[in-house]
JSON list of C-alpha atoms in Angstrom, two decimals:
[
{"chain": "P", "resi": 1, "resn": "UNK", "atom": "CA", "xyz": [124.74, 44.13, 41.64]},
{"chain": "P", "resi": 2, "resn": "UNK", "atom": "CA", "xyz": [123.19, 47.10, 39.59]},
{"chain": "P", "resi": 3, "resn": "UNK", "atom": "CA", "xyz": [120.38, 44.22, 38.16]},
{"chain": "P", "resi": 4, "resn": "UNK", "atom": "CA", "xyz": [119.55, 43.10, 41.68]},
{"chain": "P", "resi": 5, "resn": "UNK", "atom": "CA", "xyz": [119.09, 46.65, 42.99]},
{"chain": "P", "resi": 6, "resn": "UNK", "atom": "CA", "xyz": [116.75, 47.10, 40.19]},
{"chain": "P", "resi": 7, "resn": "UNK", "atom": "CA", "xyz": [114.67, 44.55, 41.11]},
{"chain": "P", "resi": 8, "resn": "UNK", "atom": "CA", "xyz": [114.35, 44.85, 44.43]},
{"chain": "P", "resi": 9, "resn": "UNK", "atom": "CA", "xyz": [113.50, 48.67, 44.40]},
{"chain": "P", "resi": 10, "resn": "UNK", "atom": "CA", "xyz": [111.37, 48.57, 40.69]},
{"chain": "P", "resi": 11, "resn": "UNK", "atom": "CA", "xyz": [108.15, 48.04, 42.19]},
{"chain": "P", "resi": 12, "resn": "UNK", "atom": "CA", "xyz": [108.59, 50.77, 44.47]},
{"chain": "P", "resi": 13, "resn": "UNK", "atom": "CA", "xyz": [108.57, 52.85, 41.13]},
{"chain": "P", "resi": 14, "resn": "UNK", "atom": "CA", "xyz": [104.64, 51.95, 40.81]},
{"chain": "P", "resi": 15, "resn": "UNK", "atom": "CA", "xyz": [103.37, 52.67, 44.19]},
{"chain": "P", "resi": 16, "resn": "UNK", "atom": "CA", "xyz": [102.80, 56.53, 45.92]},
{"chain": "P", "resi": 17, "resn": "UNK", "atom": "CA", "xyz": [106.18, 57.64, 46.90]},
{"chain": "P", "resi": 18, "resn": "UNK", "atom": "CA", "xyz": [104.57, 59.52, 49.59]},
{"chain": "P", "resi": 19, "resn": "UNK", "atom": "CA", "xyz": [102.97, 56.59, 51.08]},
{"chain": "P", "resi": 20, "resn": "UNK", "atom": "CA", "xyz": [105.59, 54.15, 50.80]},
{"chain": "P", "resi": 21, "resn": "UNK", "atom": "CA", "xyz": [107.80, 56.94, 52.39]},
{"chain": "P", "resi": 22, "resn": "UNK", "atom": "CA", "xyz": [104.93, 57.31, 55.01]},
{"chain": "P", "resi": 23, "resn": "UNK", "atom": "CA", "xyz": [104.91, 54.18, 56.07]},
{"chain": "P", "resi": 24, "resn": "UNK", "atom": "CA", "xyz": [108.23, 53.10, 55.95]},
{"chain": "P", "resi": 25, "resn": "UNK", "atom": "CA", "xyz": [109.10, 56.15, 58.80]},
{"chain": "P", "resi": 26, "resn": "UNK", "atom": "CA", "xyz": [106.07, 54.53, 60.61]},
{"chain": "P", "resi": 27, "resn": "UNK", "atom": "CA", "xyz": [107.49, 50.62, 60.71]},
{"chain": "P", "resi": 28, "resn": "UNK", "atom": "CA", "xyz": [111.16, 51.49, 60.49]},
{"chain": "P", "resi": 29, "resn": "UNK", "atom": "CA", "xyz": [112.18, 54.43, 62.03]},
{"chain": "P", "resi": 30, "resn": "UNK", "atom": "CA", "xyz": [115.36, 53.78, 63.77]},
{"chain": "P", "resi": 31, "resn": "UNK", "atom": "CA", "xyz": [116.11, 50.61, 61.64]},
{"chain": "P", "resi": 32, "resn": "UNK", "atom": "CA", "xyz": [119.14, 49.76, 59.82]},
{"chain": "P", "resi": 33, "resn": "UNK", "atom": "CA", "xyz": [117.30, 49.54, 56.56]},
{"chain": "P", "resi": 34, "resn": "UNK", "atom": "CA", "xyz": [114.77, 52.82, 56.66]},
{"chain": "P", "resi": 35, "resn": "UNK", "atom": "CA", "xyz": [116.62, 55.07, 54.58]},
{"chain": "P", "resi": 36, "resn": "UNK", "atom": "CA", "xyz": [117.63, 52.76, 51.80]},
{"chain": "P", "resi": 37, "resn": "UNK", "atom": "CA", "xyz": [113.92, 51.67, 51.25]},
{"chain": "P", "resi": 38, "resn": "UNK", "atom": "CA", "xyz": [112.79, 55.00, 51.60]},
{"chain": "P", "resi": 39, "resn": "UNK", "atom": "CA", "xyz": [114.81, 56.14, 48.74]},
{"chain": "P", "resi": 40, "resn": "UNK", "atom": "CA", "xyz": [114.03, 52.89, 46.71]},
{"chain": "P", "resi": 41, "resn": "UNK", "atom": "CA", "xyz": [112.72, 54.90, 44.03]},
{"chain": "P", "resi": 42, "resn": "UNK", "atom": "CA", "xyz": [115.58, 56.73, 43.60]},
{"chain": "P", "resi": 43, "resn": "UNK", "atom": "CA", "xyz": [118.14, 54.45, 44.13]},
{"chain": "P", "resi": 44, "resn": "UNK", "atom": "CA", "xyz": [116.69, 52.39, 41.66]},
{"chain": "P", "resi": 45, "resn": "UNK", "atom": "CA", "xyz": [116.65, 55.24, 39.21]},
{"chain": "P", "resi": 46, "resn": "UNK", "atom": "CA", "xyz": [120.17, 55.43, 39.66]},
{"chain": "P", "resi": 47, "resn": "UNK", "atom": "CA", "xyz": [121.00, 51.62, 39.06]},
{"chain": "P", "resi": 48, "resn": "UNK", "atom": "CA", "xyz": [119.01, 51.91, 35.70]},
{"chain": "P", "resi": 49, "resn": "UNK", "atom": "CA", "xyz": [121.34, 54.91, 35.03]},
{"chain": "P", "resi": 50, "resn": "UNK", "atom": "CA", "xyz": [124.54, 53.45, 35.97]},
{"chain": "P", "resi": 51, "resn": "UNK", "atom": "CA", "xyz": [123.70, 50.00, 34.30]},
{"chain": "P", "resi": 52, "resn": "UNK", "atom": "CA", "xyz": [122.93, 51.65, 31.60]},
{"chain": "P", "resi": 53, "resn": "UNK", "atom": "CA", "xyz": [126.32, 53.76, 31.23]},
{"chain": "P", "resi": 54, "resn": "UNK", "atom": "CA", "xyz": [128.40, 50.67, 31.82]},
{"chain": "P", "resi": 55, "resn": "UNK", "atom": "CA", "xyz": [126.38, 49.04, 28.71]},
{"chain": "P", "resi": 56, "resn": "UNK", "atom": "CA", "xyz": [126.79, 51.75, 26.56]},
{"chain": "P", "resi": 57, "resn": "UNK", "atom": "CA", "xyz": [130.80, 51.82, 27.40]},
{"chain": "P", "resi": 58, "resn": "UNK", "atom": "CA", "xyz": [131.29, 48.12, 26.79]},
{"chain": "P", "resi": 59, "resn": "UNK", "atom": "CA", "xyz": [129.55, 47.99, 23.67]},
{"chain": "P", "resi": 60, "resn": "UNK", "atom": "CA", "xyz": [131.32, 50.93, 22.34]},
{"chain": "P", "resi": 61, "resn": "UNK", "atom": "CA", "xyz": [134.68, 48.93, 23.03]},
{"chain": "P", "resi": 62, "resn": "UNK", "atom": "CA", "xyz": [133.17, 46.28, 21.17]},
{"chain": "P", "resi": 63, "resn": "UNK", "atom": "CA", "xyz": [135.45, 43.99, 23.25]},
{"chain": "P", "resi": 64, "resn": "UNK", "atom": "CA", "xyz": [133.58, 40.67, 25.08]},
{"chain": "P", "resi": 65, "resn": "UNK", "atom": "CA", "xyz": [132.81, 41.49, 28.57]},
{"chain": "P", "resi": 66, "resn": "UNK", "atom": "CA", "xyz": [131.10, 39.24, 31.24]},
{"chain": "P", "resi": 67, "resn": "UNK", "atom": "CA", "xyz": [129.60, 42.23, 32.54]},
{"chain": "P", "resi": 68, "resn": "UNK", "atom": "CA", "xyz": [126.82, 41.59, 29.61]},
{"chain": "P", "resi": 69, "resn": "UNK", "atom": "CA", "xyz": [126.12, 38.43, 31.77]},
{"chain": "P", "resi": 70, "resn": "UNK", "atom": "CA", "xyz": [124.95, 40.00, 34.92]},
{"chain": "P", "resi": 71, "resn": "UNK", "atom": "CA", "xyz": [122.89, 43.23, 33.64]},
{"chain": "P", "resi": 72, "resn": "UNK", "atom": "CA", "xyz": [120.09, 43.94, 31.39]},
{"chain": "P", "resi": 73, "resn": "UNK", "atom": "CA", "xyz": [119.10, 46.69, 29.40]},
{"chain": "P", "resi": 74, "resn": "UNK", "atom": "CA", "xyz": [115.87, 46.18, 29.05]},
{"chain": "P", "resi": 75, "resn": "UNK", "atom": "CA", "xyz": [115.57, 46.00, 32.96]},
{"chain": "P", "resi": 76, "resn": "UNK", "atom": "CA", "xyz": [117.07, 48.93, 32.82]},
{"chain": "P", "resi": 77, "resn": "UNK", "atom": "CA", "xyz": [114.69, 50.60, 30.03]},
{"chain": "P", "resi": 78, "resn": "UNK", "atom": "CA", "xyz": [112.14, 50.07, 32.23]},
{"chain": "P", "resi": 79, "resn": "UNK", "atom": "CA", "xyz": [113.12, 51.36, 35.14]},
{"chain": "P", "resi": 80, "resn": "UNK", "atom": "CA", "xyz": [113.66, 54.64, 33.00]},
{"chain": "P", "resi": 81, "resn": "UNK", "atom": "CA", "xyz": [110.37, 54.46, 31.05]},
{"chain": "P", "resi": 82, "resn": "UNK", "atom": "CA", "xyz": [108.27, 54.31, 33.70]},
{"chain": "P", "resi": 83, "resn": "UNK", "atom": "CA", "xyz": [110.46, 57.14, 35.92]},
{"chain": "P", "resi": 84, "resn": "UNK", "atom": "CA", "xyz": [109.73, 59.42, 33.16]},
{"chain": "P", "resi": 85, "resn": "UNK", "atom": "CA", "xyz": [106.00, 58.42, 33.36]},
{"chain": "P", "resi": 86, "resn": "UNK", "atom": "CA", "xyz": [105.76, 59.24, 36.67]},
{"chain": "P", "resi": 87, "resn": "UNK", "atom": "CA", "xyz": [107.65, 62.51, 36.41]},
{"chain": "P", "resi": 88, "resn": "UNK", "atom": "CA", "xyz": [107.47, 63.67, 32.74]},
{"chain": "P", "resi": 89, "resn": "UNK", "atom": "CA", "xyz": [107.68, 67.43, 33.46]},
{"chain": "P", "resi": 90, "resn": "UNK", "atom": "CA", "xyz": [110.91, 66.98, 35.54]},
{"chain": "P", "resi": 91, "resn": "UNK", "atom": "CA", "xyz": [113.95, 68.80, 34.37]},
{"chain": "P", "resi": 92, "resn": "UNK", "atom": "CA", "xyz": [116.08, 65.64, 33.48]},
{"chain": "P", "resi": 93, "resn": "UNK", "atom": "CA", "xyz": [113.07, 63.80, 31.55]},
{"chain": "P", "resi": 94, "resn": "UNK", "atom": "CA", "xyz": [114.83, 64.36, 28.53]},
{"chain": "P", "resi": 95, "resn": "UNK", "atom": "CA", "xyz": [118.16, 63.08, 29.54]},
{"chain": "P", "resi": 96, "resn": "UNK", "atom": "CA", "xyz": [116.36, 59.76, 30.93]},
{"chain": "P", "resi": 97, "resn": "UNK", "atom": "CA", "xyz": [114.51, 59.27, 27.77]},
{"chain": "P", "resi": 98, "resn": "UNK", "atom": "CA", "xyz": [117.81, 59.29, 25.99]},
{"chain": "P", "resi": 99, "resn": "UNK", "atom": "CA", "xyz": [119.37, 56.84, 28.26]},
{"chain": "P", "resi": 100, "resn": "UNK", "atom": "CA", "xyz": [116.06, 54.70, 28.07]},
{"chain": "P", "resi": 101, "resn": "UNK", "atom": "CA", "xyz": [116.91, 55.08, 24.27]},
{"chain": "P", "resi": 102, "resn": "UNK", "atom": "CA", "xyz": [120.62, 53.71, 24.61]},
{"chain": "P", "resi": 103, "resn": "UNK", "atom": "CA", "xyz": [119.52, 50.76, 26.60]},
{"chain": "P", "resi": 104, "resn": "UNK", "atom": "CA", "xyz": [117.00, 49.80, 24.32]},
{"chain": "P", "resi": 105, "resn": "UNK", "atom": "CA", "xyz": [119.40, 50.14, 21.34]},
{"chain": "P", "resi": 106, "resn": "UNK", "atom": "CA", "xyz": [121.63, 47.91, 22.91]},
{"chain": "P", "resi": 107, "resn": "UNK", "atom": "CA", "xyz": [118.57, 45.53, 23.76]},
{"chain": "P", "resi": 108, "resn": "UNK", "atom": "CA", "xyz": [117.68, 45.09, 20.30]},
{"chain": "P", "resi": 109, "resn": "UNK", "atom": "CA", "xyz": [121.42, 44.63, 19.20]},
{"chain": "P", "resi": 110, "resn": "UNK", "atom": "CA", "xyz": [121.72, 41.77, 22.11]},
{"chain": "P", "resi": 111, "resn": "UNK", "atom": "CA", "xyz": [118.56, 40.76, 21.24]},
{"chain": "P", "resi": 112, "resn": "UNK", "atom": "CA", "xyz": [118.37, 40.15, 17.52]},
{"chain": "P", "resi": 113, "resn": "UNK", "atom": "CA", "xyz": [117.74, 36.76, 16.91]},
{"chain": "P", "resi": 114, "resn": "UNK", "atom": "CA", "xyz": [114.95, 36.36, 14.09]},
{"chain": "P", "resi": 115, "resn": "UNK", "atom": "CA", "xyz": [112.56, 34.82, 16.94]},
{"chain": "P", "resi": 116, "resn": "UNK", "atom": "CA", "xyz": [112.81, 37.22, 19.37]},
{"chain": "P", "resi": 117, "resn": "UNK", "atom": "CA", "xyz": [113.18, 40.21, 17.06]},
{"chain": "P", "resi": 118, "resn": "UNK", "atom": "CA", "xyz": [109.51, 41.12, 15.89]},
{"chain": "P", "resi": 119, "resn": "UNK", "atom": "CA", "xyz": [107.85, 40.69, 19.64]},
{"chain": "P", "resi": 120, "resn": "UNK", "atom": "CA", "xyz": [110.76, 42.62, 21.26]},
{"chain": "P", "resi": 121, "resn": "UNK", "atom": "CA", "xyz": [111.13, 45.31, 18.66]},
{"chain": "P", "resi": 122, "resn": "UNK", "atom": "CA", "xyz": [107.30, 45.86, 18.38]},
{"chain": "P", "resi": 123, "resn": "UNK", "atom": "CA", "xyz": [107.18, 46.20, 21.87]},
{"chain": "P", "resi": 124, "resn": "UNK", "atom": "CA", "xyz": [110.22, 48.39, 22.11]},
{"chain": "P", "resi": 125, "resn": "UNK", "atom": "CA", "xyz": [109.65, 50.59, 19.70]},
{"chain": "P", "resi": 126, "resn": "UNK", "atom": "CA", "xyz": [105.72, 51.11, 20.99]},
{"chain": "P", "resi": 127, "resn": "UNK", "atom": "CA", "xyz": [107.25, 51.96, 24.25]},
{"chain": "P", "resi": 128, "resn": "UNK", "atom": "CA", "xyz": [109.81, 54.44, 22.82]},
{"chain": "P", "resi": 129, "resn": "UNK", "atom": "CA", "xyz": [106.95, 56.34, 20.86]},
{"chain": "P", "resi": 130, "resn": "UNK", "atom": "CA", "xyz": [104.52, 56.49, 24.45]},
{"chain": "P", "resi": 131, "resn": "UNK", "atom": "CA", "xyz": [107.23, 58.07, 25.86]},
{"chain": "P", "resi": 132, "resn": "UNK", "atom": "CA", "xyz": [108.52, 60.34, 23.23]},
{"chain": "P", "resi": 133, "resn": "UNK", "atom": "CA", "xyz": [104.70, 61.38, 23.01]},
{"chain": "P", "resi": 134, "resn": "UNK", "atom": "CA", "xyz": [104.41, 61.86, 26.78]},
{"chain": "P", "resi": 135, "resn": "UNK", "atom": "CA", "xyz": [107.77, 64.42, 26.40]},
{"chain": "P", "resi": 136, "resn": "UNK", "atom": "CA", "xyz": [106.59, 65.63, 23.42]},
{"chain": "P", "resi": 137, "resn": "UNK", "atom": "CA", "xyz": [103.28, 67.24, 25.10]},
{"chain": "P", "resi": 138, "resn": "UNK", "atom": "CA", "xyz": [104.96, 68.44, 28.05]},
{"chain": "P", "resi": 139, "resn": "UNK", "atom": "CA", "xyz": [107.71, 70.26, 25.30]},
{"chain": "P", "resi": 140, "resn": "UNK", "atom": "CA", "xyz": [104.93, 72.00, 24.33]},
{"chain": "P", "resi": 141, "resn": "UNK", "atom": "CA", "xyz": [104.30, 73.44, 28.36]},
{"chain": "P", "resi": 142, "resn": "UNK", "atom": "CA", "xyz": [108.21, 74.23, 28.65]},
{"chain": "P", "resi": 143, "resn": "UNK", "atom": "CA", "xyz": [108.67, 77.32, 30.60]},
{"chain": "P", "resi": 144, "resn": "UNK", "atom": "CA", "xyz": [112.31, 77.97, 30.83]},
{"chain": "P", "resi": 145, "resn": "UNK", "atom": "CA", "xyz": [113.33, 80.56, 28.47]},
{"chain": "P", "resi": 146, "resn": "UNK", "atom": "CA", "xyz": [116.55, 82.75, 27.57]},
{"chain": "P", "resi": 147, "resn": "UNK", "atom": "CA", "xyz": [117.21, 85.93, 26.89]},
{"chain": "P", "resi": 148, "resn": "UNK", "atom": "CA", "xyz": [119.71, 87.03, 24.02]},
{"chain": "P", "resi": 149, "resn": "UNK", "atom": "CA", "xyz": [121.02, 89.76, 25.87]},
{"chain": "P", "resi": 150, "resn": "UNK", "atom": "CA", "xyz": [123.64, 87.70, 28.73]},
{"chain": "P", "resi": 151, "resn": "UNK", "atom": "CA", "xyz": [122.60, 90.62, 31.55]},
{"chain": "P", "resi": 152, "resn": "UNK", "atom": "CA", "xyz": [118.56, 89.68, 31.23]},
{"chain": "P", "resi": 153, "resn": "UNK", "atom": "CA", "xyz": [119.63, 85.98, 31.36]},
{"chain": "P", "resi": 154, "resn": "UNK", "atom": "CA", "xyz": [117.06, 84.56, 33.96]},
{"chain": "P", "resi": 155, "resn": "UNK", "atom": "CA", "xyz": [114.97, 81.51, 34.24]},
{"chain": "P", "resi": 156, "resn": "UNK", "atom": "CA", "xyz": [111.16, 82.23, 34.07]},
{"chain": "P", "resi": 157, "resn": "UNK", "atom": "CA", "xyz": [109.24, 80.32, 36.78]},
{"chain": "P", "resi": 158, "resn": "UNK", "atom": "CA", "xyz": [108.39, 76.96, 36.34]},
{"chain": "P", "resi": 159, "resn": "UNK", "atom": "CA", "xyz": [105.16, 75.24, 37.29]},
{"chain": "P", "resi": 160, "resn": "UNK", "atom": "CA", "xyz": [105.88, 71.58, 37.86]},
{"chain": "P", "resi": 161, "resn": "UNK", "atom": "CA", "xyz": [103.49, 69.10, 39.39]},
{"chain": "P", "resi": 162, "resn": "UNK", "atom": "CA", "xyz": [104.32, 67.72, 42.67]},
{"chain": "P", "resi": 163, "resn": "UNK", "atom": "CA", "xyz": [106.75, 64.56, 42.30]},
{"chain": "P", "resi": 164, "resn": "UNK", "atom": "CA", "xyz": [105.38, 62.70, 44.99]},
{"chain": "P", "resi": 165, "resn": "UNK", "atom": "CA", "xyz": [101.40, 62.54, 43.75]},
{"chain": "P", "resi": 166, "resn": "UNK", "atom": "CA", "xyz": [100.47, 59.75, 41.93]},
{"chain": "P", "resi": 167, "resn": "UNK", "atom": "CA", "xyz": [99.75, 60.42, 38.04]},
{"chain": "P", "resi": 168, "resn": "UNK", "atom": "CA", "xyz": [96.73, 59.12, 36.76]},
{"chain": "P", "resi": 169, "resn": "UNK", "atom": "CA", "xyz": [98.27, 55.86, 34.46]},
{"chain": "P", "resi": 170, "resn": "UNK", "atom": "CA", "xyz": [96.68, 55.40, 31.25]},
{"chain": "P", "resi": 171, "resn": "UNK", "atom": "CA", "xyz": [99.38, 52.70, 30.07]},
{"chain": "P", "resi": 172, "resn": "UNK", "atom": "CA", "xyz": [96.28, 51.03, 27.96]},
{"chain": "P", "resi": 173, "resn": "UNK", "atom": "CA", "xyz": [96.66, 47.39, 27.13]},
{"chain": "P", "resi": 174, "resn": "UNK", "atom": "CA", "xyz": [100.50, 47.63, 28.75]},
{"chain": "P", "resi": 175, "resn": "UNK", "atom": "CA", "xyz": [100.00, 46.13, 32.09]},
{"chain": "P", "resi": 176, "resn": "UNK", "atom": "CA", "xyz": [103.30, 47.23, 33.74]},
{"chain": "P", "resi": 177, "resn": "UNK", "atom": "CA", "xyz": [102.36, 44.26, 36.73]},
{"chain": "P", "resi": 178, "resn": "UNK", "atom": "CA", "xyz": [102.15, 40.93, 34.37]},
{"chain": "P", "resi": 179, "resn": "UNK", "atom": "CA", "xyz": [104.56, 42.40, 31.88]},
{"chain": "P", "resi": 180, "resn": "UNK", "atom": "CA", "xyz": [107.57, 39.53, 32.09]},
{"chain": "P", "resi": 181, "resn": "UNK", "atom": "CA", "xyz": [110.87, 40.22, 29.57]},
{"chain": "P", "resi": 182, "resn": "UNK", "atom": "CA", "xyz": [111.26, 36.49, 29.55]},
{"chain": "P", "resi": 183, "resn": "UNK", "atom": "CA", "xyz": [107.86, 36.63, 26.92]},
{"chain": "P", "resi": 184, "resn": "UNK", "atom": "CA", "xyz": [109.45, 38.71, 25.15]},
{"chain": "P", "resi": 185, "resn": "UNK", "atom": "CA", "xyz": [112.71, 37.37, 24.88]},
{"chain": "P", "resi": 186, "resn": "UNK", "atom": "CA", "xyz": [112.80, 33.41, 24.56]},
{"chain": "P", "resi": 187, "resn": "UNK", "atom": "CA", "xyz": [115.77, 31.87, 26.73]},
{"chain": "P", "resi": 188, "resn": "UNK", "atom": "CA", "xyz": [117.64, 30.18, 25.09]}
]
């Protein structure tokens, strides 16, 4: 279920929130469907989250499970990765990137077949640095602060960049639209 709420709502994740969110009040007002594709980014968001909870709990068991069958980490990764693109100065960045982090651990631990291990890991671990690099700059802008005394305790305010406008993407040679985890991953 999680896997085929992720892709149905991941390319949503690409596209102007605003717009989508525009247009679907414009076609579908009053239609069964309007809120759940307006909130397709987020509710894909929160698949990636949840599929990647469930993975983390059933390989710490270390018990088999079907439920390896019918969801995917990397799926999952990438629904986080390119979240915390979009919105790398939001407040729960950092607890995405370690999710994104868990999934792909597991990924490469599914995954780790001599074949499939050098393109997979290469391109895992290239997307892990983008991102820690992308968090890493905007660690630098942080703007919530603490005082020692717990009566001047206060949050100072925070400029963050509207959510809804588009980033400029400068992904390089990573085409997010062409990118296919089957080349990565031979079937097998």
């Amino acid at each position: 279920m999680l896997t085929r709420i992720i892709v149905l709502y991941r390319n949503t994740l690409l596209l102007d929130w605003s717009e989508v969110k525009r247009e679907v009040d414009r076609y579908g007002s009053g239609e069964p469907w309007h809120l759940r594709l307006r909130n397709g980014p987020q509710i894909c968001l929160e698949a990636a989250k949840g599929m990647t909870n469930l993975q983390v709990m059933v390989t710490e068991a270390d018990e088999p499970s079907f439920l390896v069958l019918g969801t995917s980490p990397l799926a999952a990764a990438y629904v986080l990765a390119v979240h915390i693109r979009r919105q790398p100065a939001s407040i729960l960045s950092r607890t995405h990137f370690e999710l994104m982090k868990a999934a792909m651990a597991i990924s490469r631990q599914r995954y780790s077949s001599s074949t499939a291990q050098n393109s997979l890991h290469k391109s895992l671990d290239a997307l892990e640095r983008y991102v820690s690099q992308l968090l890493g700059d905007m660690a630098l802008q942080s703007s919530v602060e603490f005082s020692t005394d717990p009566v001047e305790n206060h949050l100072t305010p925070m400029t963050i960049p509207n959510p809804l406008e588009s980033p400029p993407l400068s992904w390089g040679s990573f085409d997010l639209l062409s990118w296919d985890w089957n080349d990565l991953v031979p079937q097998t």
